[in-house]
Coordinates of N, CA and C in Angstrom, one line a residue:
X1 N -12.4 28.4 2.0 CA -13.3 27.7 1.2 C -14.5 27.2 2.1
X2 N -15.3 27.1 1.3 CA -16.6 27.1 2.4 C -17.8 26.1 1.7
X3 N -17.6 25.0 2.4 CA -18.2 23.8 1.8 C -19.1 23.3 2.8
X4 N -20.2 21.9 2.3 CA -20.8 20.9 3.1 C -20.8 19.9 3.0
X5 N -20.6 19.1 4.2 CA -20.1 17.8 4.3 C -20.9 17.0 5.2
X6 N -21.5 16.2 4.8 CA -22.3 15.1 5.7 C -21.3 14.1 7.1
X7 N -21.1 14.4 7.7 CA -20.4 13.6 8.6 C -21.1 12.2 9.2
X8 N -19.7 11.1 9.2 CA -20.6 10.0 10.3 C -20.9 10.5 11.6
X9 N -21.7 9.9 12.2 CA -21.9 9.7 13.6 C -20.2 10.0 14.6
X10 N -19.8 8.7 14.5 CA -18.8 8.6 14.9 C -17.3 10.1 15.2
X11 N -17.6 10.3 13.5 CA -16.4 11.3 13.3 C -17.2 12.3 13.8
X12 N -18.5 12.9 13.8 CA -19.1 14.3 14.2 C -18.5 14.0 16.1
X13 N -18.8 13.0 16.5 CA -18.5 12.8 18.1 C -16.9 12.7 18.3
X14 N -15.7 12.1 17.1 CA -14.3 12.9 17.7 C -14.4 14.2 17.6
X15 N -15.0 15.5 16.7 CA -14.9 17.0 16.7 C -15.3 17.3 17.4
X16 N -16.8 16.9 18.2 CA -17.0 17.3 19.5 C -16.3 17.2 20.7
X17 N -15.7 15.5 20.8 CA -14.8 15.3 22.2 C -13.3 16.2 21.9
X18 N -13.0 16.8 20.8 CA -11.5 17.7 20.9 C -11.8 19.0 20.8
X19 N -13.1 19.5 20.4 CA -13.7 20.7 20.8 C -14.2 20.9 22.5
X20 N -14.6 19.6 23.2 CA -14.6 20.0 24.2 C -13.3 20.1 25.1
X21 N -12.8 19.5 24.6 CA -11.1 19.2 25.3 C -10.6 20.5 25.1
X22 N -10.2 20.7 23.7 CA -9.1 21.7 23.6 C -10.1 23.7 23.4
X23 N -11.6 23.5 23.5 CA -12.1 24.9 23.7 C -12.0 25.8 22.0
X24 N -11.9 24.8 21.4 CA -11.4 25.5 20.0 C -13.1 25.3 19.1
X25 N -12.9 26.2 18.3 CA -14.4 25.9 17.0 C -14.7 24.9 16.9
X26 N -15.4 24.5 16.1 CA -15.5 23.4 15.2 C -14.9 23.4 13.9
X27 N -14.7 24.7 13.2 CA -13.8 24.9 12.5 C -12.2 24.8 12.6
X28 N -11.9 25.1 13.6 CA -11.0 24.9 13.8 C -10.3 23.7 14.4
X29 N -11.3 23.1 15.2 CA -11.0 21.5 15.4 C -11.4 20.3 14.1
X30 N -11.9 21.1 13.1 CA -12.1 20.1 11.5 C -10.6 20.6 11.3
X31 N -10.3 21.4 10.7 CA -9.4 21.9 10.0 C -8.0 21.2 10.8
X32 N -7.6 21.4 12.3 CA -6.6 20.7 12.9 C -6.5 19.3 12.9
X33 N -7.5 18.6 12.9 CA -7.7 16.8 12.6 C -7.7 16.8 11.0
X34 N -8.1 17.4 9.9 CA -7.6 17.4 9.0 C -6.1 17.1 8.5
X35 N -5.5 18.2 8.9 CA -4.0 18.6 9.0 C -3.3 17.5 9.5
X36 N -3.5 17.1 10.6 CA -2.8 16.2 11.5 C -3.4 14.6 10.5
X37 N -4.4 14.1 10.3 CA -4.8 13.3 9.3 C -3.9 13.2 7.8
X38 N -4.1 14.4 7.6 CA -3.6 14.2 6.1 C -1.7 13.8 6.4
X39 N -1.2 14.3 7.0 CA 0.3 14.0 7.7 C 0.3 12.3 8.1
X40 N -1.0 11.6 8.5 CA -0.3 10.5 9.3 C 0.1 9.4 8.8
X41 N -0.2 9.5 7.2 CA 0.5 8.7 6.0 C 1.5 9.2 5.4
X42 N 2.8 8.3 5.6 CA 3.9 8.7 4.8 C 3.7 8.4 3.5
X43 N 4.2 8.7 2.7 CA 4.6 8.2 1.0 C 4.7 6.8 0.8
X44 N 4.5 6.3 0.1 CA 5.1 4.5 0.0 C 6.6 5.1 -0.5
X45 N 7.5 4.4 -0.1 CA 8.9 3.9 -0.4 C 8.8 3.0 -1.2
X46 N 9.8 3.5 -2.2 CA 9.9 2.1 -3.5 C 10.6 1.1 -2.8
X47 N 10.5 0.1 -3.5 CA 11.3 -1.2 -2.9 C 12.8 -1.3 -3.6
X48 N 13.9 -1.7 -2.5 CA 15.2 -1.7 -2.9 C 15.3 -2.0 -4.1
X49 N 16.1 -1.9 -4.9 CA 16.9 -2.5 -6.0 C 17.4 -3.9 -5.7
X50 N 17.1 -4.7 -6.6 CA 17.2 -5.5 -6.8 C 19.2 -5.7 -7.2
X51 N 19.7 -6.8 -6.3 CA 21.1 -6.8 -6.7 C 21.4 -7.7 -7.8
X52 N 22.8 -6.8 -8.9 CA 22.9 -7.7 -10.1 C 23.7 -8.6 -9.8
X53 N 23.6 -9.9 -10.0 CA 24.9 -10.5 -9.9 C 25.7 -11.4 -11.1
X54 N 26.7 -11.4 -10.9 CA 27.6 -11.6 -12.6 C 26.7 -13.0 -13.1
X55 N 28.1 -13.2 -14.3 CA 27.6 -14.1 -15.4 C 26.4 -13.6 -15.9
X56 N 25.8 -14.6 -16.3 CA 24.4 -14.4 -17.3 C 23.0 -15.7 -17.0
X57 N 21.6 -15.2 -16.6 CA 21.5 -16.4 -17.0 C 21.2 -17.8 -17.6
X58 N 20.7 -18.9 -16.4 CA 20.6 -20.1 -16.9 C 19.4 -20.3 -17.6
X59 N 18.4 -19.8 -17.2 CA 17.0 -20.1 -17.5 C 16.3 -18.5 -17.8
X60 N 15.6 -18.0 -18.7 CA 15.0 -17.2 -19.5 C 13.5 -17.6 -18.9
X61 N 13.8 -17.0 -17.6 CA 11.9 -17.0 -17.1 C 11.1 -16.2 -17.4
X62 N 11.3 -15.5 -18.6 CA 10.4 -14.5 -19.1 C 9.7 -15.3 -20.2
X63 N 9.9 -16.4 -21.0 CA 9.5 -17.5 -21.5 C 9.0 -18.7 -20.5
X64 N 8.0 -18.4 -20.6 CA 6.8 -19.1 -18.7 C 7.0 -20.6 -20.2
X65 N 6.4 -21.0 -21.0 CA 6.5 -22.0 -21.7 C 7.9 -22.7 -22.0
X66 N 8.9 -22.1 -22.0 CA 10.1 -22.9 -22.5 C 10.5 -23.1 -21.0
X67 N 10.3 -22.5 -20.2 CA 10.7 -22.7 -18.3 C 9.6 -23.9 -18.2
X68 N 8.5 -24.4 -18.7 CA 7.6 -25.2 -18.4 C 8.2 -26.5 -18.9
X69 N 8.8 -26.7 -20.2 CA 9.0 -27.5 -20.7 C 10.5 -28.3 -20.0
X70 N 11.2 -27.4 -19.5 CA 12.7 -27.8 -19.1 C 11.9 -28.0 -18.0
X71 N 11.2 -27.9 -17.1 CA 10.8 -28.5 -15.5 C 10.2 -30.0 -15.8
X72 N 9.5 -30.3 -17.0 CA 8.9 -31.4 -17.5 C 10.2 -32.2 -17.7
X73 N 11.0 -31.7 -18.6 CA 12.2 -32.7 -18.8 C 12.7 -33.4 -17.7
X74 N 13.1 -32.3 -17.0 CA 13.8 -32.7 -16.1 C 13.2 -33.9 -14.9
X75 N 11.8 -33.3 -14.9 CA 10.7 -34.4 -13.9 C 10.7 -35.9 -14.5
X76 N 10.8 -36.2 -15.7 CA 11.0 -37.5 -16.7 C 12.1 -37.9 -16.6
X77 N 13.2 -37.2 -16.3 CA 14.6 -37.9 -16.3 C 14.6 -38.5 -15.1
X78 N 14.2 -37.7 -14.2 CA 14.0 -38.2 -12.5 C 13.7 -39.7 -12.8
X79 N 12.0 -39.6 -13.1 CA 11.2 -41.1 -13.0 C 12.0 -42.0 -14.1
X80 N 12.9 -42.0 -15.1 CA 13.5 -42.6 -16.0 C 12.5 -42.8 -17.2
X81 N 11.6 -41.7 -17.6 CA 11.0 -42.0 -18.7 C 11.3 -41.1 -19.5
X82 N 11.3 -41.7 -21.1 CA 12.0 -40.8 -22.3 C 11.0 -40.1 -22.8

């Protein structure tokens, strides 16, 4: 495939310092830092599973409002107000 690509500064001067190093194209030194690039990210890993553990529970914190109201209760029993 045969494309054009505007290069930074920077990246044009790594293809030059491994073309002078290793004696290879420029084609061939794009194409090998490509390769090696596209490799140096693994995949994200999902995150473990979450462990179940018995019974059932106490508080339904998928209800953010009924979890609001039992934290309030309980803050008023503390201070002794009804």
């Amino acid at each position: 495939m045969r494309t054009t690509v505007t290069l930074d500064d920077d990246v044009a001067a790594l293809i030059e310092g491994e073309r002078a190093r290793t004696g290879e194209s420029f084609r061939a030194a794009v194409n090998r830092l490509l390769r090696r690039g596209g490799r140096a990210v693994p995949p994200p890993t999902p995150p473990p599973a979450l462990p179940e553990l018995p019974g059932s529970p106490l508080l339904d914190v998928s209800d953010v409002s009924a979890l609001l109201a039992i934290l309030d209760d309980e803050r008023r029993a503390q201070r002794g107000v009804a």
